[in-house]
mmCIF file of C-alpha atoms in Angstrom:
data_model
loop_
_atom_site.group_PDB
_atom_site.id
_atom_site.type_symbol
_atom_site.label_atom_id
_atom_site.label_comp_id
_atom_site.label_asym_id
_atom_site.label_seq_id
_atom_site.Cartn_x
_atom_site.Cartn_y
_atom_site.Cartn_z
ATOM 1 C CA MET J 1 13.481 -246.365 -8.764
ATOM 2 C CA ARG J 2 15.682 -245.349 -6.419
ATOM 3 C CA THR J 3 16.672 -241.500 -5.442
ATOM 4 C CA ARG J 4 19.650 -239.889 -5.109
ATOM 5 C CA PRO J 5 20.324 -238.317 -1.920
ATOM 6 C CA SER J 6 19.234 -234.238 -2.560
ATOM 7 C CA CYS J 7 22.957 -231.502 -2.984
ATOM 8 C CA SER J 8 22.133 -230.137 0.430
ATOM 9 C CA LEU J 9 24.843 -230.753 3.079
ATOM 10 C CA PRO J 10 25.086 -232.015 6.543
ATOM 11 C CA LEU J 11 26.190 -229.792 9.465
ATOM 12 C CA LEU J 12 28.843 -227.743 7.670
ATOM 13 C CA ARG J 13 31.855 -227.681 9.018
ATOM 14 C CA PRO J 14 34.783 -230.268 8.755
ATOM 15 C CA ALA J 15 33.873 -233.729 10.656
ATOM 16 C CA ALA J 16 35.521 -236.369 11.584
ATOM 17 C CA PHE J 17 36.713 -238.290 8.666
ATOM 18 C CA ALA J 18 33.378 -239.275 8.250
ATOM 19 C CA LEU J 19 36.493 -237.953 6.913
ATOM 20 C CA SER J 20 32.191 -238.472 7.663
ATOM 21 C CA PHE J 21 36.425 -236.867 6.258
ATOM 22 C CA GLY J 22 31.259 -237.626 8.961
ATOM 23 C CA VAL J 23 31.436 -238.328 8.248
ATOM 24 C CA VAL J 24 30.156 -238.911 4.540
ATOM 25 C CA LEU J 25 34.570 -232.188 3.886
ATOM 26 C CA LEU J 26 31.791 -231.142 4.597
ATOM 27 C CA GLY J 27 28.961 -223.916 3.080
ATOM 28 C CA LEU J 28 27.999 -222.438 0.612
ATOM 29 C CA GLY J 29 24.711 -221.718 -0.812
ATOM 30 C CA ALA J 30 22.545 -224.363 -1.713
ATOM 31 C CA CYS J 31 25.422 -226.702 -1.808
ATOM 32 C CA GLN J 32 28.507 -225.589 0.279
ATOM 33 C CA THR J 33 31.146 -226.925 1.227
ATOM 34 C CA THR J 34 31.144 -230.085 2.927
ATOM 35 C CA ASP J 35 32.275 -231.563 6.209
ATOM 36 C CA LEU J 36 33.642 -234.860 7.285
ATOM 37 C CA GLY J 37 30.950 -236.077 8.490
ATOM 38 C CA ASP J 38 30.477 -235.074 4.469
ATOM 39 C CA ILE J 39 33.919 -236.666 3.380
ATOM 40 C CA THR J 40 32.062 -239.741 4.106
ATOM 41 C CA GLY J 41 28.931 -237.451 3.572
ATOM 42 C CA ALA J 42 26.986 -241.107 3.149
ATOM 43 C CA LEU J 43 26.215 -240.736 7.435
ATOM 44 C CA GLY J 44 22.966 -237.904 6.113
ATOM 45 C CA GLY J 45 22.091 -235.195 7.451
ATOM 46 C CA LYS J 46 20.735 -231.790 5.812
ATOM 47 C CA SER J 47 19.909 -234.112 2.940
ATOM 48 C CA GLU J 48 17.732 -235.937 4.881
ATOM 49 C CA LYS J 49 14.062 -234.739 4.634
ATOM 50 C CA PRO J 50 11.735 -236.631 6.215
ATOM 51 C CA GLY J 51 7.798 -235.702 4.607
ATOM 52 C CA GLY J 52 9.868 -234.506 2.325
ATOM 53 C CA ALA J 53 10.115 -231.639 3.651
ATOM 54 C CA ALA J 54 11.592 -228.973 1.784
ATOM 55 C CA SER J 55 11.797 -225.750 4.386
ATOM 56 C CA ASP J 56 14.153 -224.587 6.430
ATOM 57 C CA PRO J 57 14.746 -226.643 9.412
ATOM 58 C CA ARG J 58 14.856 -224.200 11.934
ATOM 59 C CA ALA J 59 11.515 -222.285 10.813
ATOM 60 C CA GLU J 60 10.310 -225.225 11.767
ATOM 61 C CA LEU J 61 11.785 -226.260 14.522
ATOM 62 C CA ASP J 62 9.738 -224.621 16.789
ATOM 63 C CA GLN J 63 6.233 -226.189 15.210
ATOM 64 C CA LEU J 64 8.043 -230.314 15.573
ATOM 65 C CA ARG J 65 9.163 -229.173 19.280
ATOM 66 C CA GLU J 66 5.678 -228.304 20.823
ATOM 67 C CA ARG J 67 4.186 -231.392 17.760
ATOM 68 C CA PHE J 68 7.363 -233.538 19.535
ATOM 69 C CA ARG J 69 5.876 -232.781 22.874
ATOM 70 C CA ALA J 70 2.246 -233.432 22.472
ATOM 71 C CA ALA J 71 3.238 -236.655 21.096
ATOM 72 C CA PRO J 72 6.964 -237.814 22.019
ATOM 73 C CA ASN J 73 5.888 -241.558 20.816
ATOM 74 C CA ASP J 74 4.962 -240.390 17.437
ATOM 75 C CA PRO J 75 7.493 -242.178 15.309
ATOM 76 C CA GLU J 76 6.741 -239.721 12.039
ATOM 77 C CA VAL J 77 6.927 -236.384 14.149
ATOM 78 C CA SER J 78 9.932 -237.766 16.297
ATOM 79 C CA LEU J 79 11.293 -238.842 13.158
ATOM 80 C CA ARG J 80 10.933 -234.874 11.682
ATOM 81 C CA TYR J 81 11.973 -233.255 14.400
ATOM 82 C CA GLY J 82 14.859 -235.424 15.433
ATOM 83 C CA SER J 83 16.338 -234.853 11.704
ATOM 84 C CA ALA J 84 15.241 -231.031 12.081
ATOM 85 C CA LEU J 85 17.547 -231.346 15.448
ATOM 86 C CA ARG J 86 20.205 -232.207 13.614
ATOM 87 C CA ALA J 87 20.622 -229.726 10.875
ATOM 88 C CA THR J 88 20.593 -227.031 12.853
ATOM 89 C CA GLY J 89 23.624 -228.565 15.020
ATOM 90 C CA GLN J 90 22.122 -229.464 17.824
ATOM 91 C CA ARG J 91 23.885 -233.200 17.767
ATOM 92 C CA SER J 92 22.927 -234.404 21.684
ATOM 93 C CA GLN J 93 19.085 -232.864 21.583
ATOM 94 C CA ALA J 94 18.442 -235.256 17.972
ATOM 95 C CA VAL J 95 20.629 -238.638 19.329
ATOM 96 C CA ALA J 96 18.135 -237.728 22.792
ATOM 97 C CA VAL J 97 15.150 -237.919 20.834
ATOM 98 C CA LEU J 98 15.412 -239.980 18.338
ATOM 99 C CA GLU J 99 16.239 -242.618 20.939
ATOM 100 C CA GLN J 100 13.455 -241.912 22.534
ATOM 101 C CA ALA J 101 11.413 -242.773 20.111
ATOM 102 C CA THR J 102 13.213 -246.323 18.615
ATOM 103 C CA ILE J 103 12.794 -247.202 22.242
ATOM 104 C CA ALA J 104 8.937 -246.653 21.803
ATOM 105 C CA ASN J 105 8.747 -247.995 18.252
ATOM 106 C CA PRO J 106 11.655 -251.029 18.149
ATOM 107 C CA GLY J 107 11.140 -252.435 15.029
ATOM 108 C CA ASN J 108 10.738 -248.693 13.153
ATOM 109 C CA LYS J 109 13.748 -249.141 11.209
ATOM 110 C CA ALA J 110 13.637 -245.002 9.880
ATOM 111 C CA LEU J 111 13.689 -244.641 12.725
ATOM 112 C CA LEU J 112 16.446 -246.937 13.241
ATOM 113 C CA ALA J 113 18.147 -245.463 9.870
ATOM 114 C CA ALA J 114 17.516 -241.352 11.530
ATOM 115 C CA TYR J 115 19.351 -242.548 15.116
ATOM 116 C CA GLY J 116 22.235 -244.175 13.576
ATOM 117 C CA ARG J 117 23.098 -241.147 11.825
ATOM 118 C CA ALA J 118 22.974 -238.851 15.261
ATOM 119 C CA LEU J 119 25.168 -241.154 16.933
ATOM 120 C CA ALA J 120 27.114 -241.042 14.423
ATOM 121 C CA ASP J 121 27.171 -236.778 14.247
ATOM 122 C CA ASN J 122 27.641 -236.768 17.423
ATOM 123 C CA GLY J 123 30.934 -238.843 17.569
ATOM 124 C CA ASN J 124 29.205 -242.285 18.717
ATOM 125 C CA PHE J 125 30.951 -244.126 15.721
ATOM 126 C CA GLN J 126 30.757 -247.156 17.238
ATOM 127 C CA GLN J 127 26.904 -247.639 18.930
ATOM 128 C CA ALA J 128 25.704 -245.892 14.909
ATOM 129 C CA PHE J 129 26.957 -248.852 13.688
ATOM 130 C CA ASP J 130 25.330 -251.565 15.454
ATOM 131 C CA VAL J 131 22.699 -249.252 15.432
ATOM 132 C CA LEU J 132 22.347 -248.583 11.586
ATOM 133 C CA SER J 133 22.833 -253.064 11.370
ATOM 134 C CA ARG J 134 19.111 -252.976 12.885
ATOM 135 C CA ALA J 135 18.741 -250.594 10.285
ATOM 136 C CA HIS J 136 18.117 -253.155 7.630
ATOM 137 C CA SER J 137 19.114 -256.446 6.938
ATOM 138 C CA PRO J 138 20.951 -259.129 4.360
ATOM 139 C CA GLU J 139 17.967 -259.910 2.959
ATOM 140 C CA ASP J 140 16.798 -256.594 2.188
ATOM 141 C CA PRO J 141 20.381 -254.597 2.484
ATOM 142 C CA ASP J 142 19.830 -250.651 1.957
ATOM 143 C CA TRP J 143 22.868 -248.617 -0.016
ATOM 144 C CA ARG J 144 22.598 -245.008 2.435
ATOM 145 C CA ILE J 145 23.002 -247.253 5.486
ATOM 146 C CA LEU J 146 25.609 -249.669 3.946
ATOM 147 C CA SER J 147 27.803 -246.606 2.855
ATOM 148 C CA ALA J 148 26.731 -245.128 6.593
ATOM 149 C CA GLN J 149 28.001 -248.183 8.167
ATOM 150 C CA GLY J 150 31.562 -248.134 5.838
ATOM 151 C CA ALA J 151 31.833 -244.063 6.943
ATOM 152 C CA ALA J 152 31.286 -245.057 10.634
ATOM 153 C CA LEU J 153 33.820 -247.772 10.466
ATOM 154 C CA ASP J 154 36.222 -245.171 8.536
ATOM 155 C CA GLN J 155 35.869 -242.446 11.362
ATOM 156 C CA MET J 156 37.111 -245.731 14.210
ATOM 157 C CA GLY J 157 40.039 -246.118 11.851
ATOM 158 C CA ARG J 158 38.785 -249.364 10.226
ATOM 159 C CA ASN J 159 39.432 -248.245 6.712
ATOM 160 C CA GLU J 160 39.191 -251.473 4.474
ATOM 161 C CA GLU J 161 36.286 -253.437 6.544
ATOM 162 C CA ALA J 162 34.578 -249.866 5.407
ATOM 163 C CA ARG J 163 35.346 -249.775 1.920
ATOM 164 C CA GLN J 164 33.473 -253.700 1.578
ATOM 165 C CA TYR J 165 30.268 -251.310 2.806
ATOM 166 C CA TYR J 166 31.576 -248.900 0.065
ATOM 167 C CA ILE J 167 31.911 -251.824 -2.556
ATOM 168 C CA THR J 168 28.555 -253.434 -1.703
ATOM 169 C CA ALA J 169 27.341 -250.808 -1.835
ATOM 170 C CA LEU J 170 27.954 -249.851 -4.909
ATOM 171 C CA LYS J 171 26.565 -253.242 -6.054
ATOM 172 C CA ILE J 172 22.784 -251.869 -4.925
ATOM 173 C CA ALA J 173 23.495 -248.747 -6.335
ATOM 174 C CA PRO J 174 26.434 -248.158 -9.164
ATOM 175 C CA ASP J 175 28.313 -245.827 -9.125
ATOM 176 C CA ASP J 176 26.409 -243.201 -6.786
ATOM 177 C CA PRO J 177 27.756 -239.927 -6.602
ATOM 178 C CA SER J 178 27.830 -239.727 -2.636
ATOM 179 C CA VAL J 179 28.947 -243.440 -1.982
ATOM 180 C CA LEU J 180 32.086 -243.211 -4.686
ATOM 181 C CA SER J 181 32.904 -239.965 -2.626
ATOM 182 C CA ASN J 182 33.266 -242.192 0.520
ATOM 183 C CA LEU J 183 35.225 -244.711 -0.880
ATOM 184 C CA GLY J 184 37.645 -241.826 -2.399
ATOM 185 C CA LEU J 185 38.325 -240.236 0.922
ATOM 186 C CA SER J 186 38.422 -243.694 2.945
ATOM 187 C CA TYR J 187 41.659 -244.086 0.600
ATOM 188 C CA ALA J 188 42.320 -240.504 1.598
ATOM 189 C CA LEU J 189 42.316 -241.205 5.000
ATOM 190 C CA SER J 190 44.403 -244.094 4.420
ATOM 191 C CA ASN J 191 47.296 -241.811 2.517
ATOM 192 C CA GLU J 192 46.178 -243.923 -0.825
ATOM 193 C CA LEU J 193 45.529 -240.563 -2.451
ATOM 194 C CA PRO J 194 45.901 -241.986 -6.288
ATOM 195 C CA LYS J 195 42.914 -244.004 -5.241
ATOM 196 C CA ALA J 196 41.356 -241.469 -3.663
ATOM 197 C CA GLU J 197 41.463 -239.024 -6.677
ATOM 198 C CA GLU J 198 40.415 -241.915 -9.002
ATOM 199 C CA GLN J 199 37.346 -242.643 -7.330
ATOM 200 C CA LEU J 200 36.476 -238.757 -6.363
ATOM 201 C CA ARG J 201 36.983 -238.048 -10.359
ATOM 202 C CA LYS J 202 34.526 -240.850 -11.186
ATOM 203 C CA ALA J 203 32.208 -239.744 -8.859
ATOM 204 C CA SER J 204 32.296 -236.183 -10.049
ATOM 205 C CA ALA J 205 31.986 -236.474 -13.844
ATOM 206 C CA ASN J 206 28.323 -238.080 -12.629
ATOM 207 C CA PRO J 207 26.257 -235.322 -13.408
ATOM 208 C CA GLU J 208 23.814 -235.914 -9.912
ATOM 209 C CA ALA J 209 26.852 -235.274 -8.094
ATOM 210 C CA SER J 210 26.762 -232.098 -5.530
ATOM 211 C CA PRO J 211 29.359 -229.789 -5.189
ATOM 212 C CA ARG J 212 30.975 -231.648 -2.290
ATOM 213 C CA VAL J 213 32.051 -233.509 -3.786
ATOM 214 C CA ARG J 214 34.239 -231.672 -5.963
ATOM 215 C CA THR J 215 34.749 -230.268 -3.507
ATOM 216 C CA ASN J 216 36.738 -233.306 -1.727
ATOM 217 C CA LEU J 217 38.230 -233.438 -4.941
ATOM 218 C CA ALA J 218 39.464 -230.186 -4.954
ATOM 219 C CA VAL J 219 41.798 -231.057 -1.630
ATOM 220 C CA ILE J 220 42.664 -233.802 -2.723
ATOM 221 C CA VAL J 221 44.294 -232.799 -5.625
ATOM 222 C CA GLY J 222 45.358 -229.797 -3.162
ATOM 223 C CA LEU J 223 47.259 -233.079 -0.923
ATOM 224 C CA GLN J 224 49.214 -234.461 -3.663
ATOM 225 C CA GLY J 225 50.181 -230.119 -4.166
ATOM 226 C CA ARG J 226 48.397 -229.143 -7.221
ATOM 227 C CA MET J 227 47.288 -226.340 -5.514
ATOM 228 C CA SER J 228 46.389 -224.228 -8.841
ATOM 229 C CA GLU J 229 44.046 -227.618 -10.393
ATOM 230 C CA ALA J 230 42.309 -227.871 -6.616
ATOM 231 C CA GLU J 231 41.700 -224.136 -6.624
ATOM 232 C CA SER J 232 40.357 -224.510 -10.466
ATOM 233 C CA ILE J 233 38.146 -227.720 -9.526
ATOM 234 C CA ALA J 234 37.445 -225.843 -5.749
ATOM 235 C CA ARG J 235 35.717 -222.751 -8.423
ATOM 236 C CA THR J 236 33.985 -224.799 -10.688
ATOM 237 C CA GLY J 237 30.100 -224.332 -11.181
ATOM 238 C CA LEU J 238 29.573 -221.688 -8.306
ATOM 239 C CA PRO J 239 29.377 -217.968 -8.425
ATOM 240 C CA PRO J 240 32.368 -215.745 -7.352
ATOM 241 C CA GLU J 241 31.392 -215.363 -3.527
ATOM 242 C CA GLN J 242 30.916 -218.910 -3.119
ATOM 243 C CA ALA J 243 33.667 -219.900 -5.001
ATOM 244 C CA ASN J 244 35.857 -217.899 -2.849
ATOM 245 C CA ALA J 245 34.637 -219.714 0.460
ATOM 246 C CA ASN J 246 35.175 -222.773 -1.178
ATOM 247 C CA VAL J 247 39.131 -222.248 -2.132
ATOM 248 C CA ALA J 248 38.914 -220.765 1.428
ATOM 249 C CA TYR J 249 37.749 -223.218 3.097
ATOM 250 C CA VAL J 250 39.919 -226.088 1.000
ATOM 251 C CA LYS J 251 43.087 -224.460 1.409
ATOM 252 C CA LYS J 252 42.518 -223.611 5.273
ATOM 253 C CA ILE J 253 41.672 -228.097 5.497
ATOM 254 C CA LEU J 254 45.243 -228.259 3.958
ATOM 255 C CA VAL J 255 46.293 -225.995 6.253
ATOM 256 C CA ARG J 256 45.193 -228.059 9.022
ATOM 257 C CA ARG J 257 46.791 -231.212 7.853
ATOM 258 C CA GLN J 258 50.235 -229.290 7.952
ATOM 259 C CA MET J 259 49.603 -228.555 11.184
ATOM 260 C CA ALA J 260 48.908 -231.597 12.240
ATOM 261 C CA GLN J 261 51.155 -233.357 10.607
ATOM 262 C CA ARG J 262 53.475 -231.235 12.688
ATOM 263 C CA GLU J 263 52.499 -232.175 15.716
ATOM 264 C CA LEU J 264 52.015 -235.406 15.476
ATOM 265 C CA THR J 265 55.369 -236.441 13.367
ATOM 266 C CA PRO J 266 57.597 -234.187 15.019
ATOM 267 C CA ARG J 267 60.673 -235.125 12.869
ATOM 268 C CA HIS J 268 58.303 -234.480 10.130
ATOM 269 C CA ASP J 269 58.724 -238.257 8.305
ATOM 270 C CA ARG J 270 55.308 -238.631 5.413
ATOM 271 C CA PRO J 271 53.149 -240.823 5.851
ATOM 272 C CA VAL J 272 53.237 -244.410 4.562
ATOM 273 C CA ALA J 273 50.878 -245.360 1.623
ATOM 274 C CA GLY J 274 48.802 -247.572 3.436
ATOM 275 C CA GLN J 275 48.908 -246.836 6.683
ATOM 276 C CA PRO J 276 46.831 -244.526 8.114
ATOM 277 C CA ASP J 277 47.019 -240.606 7.859
ATOM 278 C CA LYS J 278 46.530 -239.681 11.187
ATOM 279 C CA ALA J 279 46.960 -235.444 10.260
ATOM 280 C CA LEU J 280 43.999 -235.714 7.358
ATOM 281 C CA ALA J 281 41.516 -237.595 9.894
ATOM 282 C CA LYS J 282 42.725 -234.193 12.907
ATOM 283 C CA ALA J 283 42.412 -231.538 9.963
ATOM 284 C CA LEU J 284 39.477 -232.795 9.599
ATOM 285 C CA SER J 285 37.846 -233.364 13.047
ATOM 286 C CA ARG J 286 34.659 -231.733 14.429
ATOM 287 C CA SER J 287 36.965 -231.509 17.839
ATOM 288 C CA ASP J 288 39.874 -228.853 15.987
ATOM 289 C CA ASP J 289 36.922 -226.594 15.383
#
């Protein structure tokens, strides 16, 4: 039986569309607004808890640091320490730790998967894609890694290619909400908003979907000018304080896209369906935070 990702969110800031859009819209309570790493949330992140750890990674960080210093080549320790660094936003340090671990344990696919995701968190998308390719094989594909590879491709603007990875992942994990969300956000990156909405509605209808999926849907609905509906979606299932924060996040992304569009297209030309929506990618970019 396969397990689904938990609802905790990766790096709760707007990340590069990884949409990520990330990149995998990718903070509210147990499950907060997503960031683009999340927007293609399959890049993984805080939802991964190696060893089944359920505690706050910040509380574990000092202990894991000491364990890593004592046994820097121990794959389990390196994996947990690297994941804790990622979960607390220390991207470069996570890359360094996991790179060292993969050199010491070159055949460890769990380490390769974590290293690839850490590289994507850090903006090294081509390298992330290459490393993730070594974390599984065509004979034994991992749907989570396929989705993460798709997110890396989306980050590089290779949207059609990315969708093939999501579609392959869905053949292994039919109707998985995180993969459907990534697929929808991939369509958004090429300004195919009705297709994006279709996939995200399918994802959000799954009872196992995390709140970030609904946040992604709210953004896509808002991009089509249906702001009242977008706010309603963003508030669904959340207590008032978190709902208000979620709505504020959605509005922030929409405003950022408008500003980016003015910067990128001074004549206010509307993006054409099927063409890259650079303004949306910019709105979801970590570099703009």
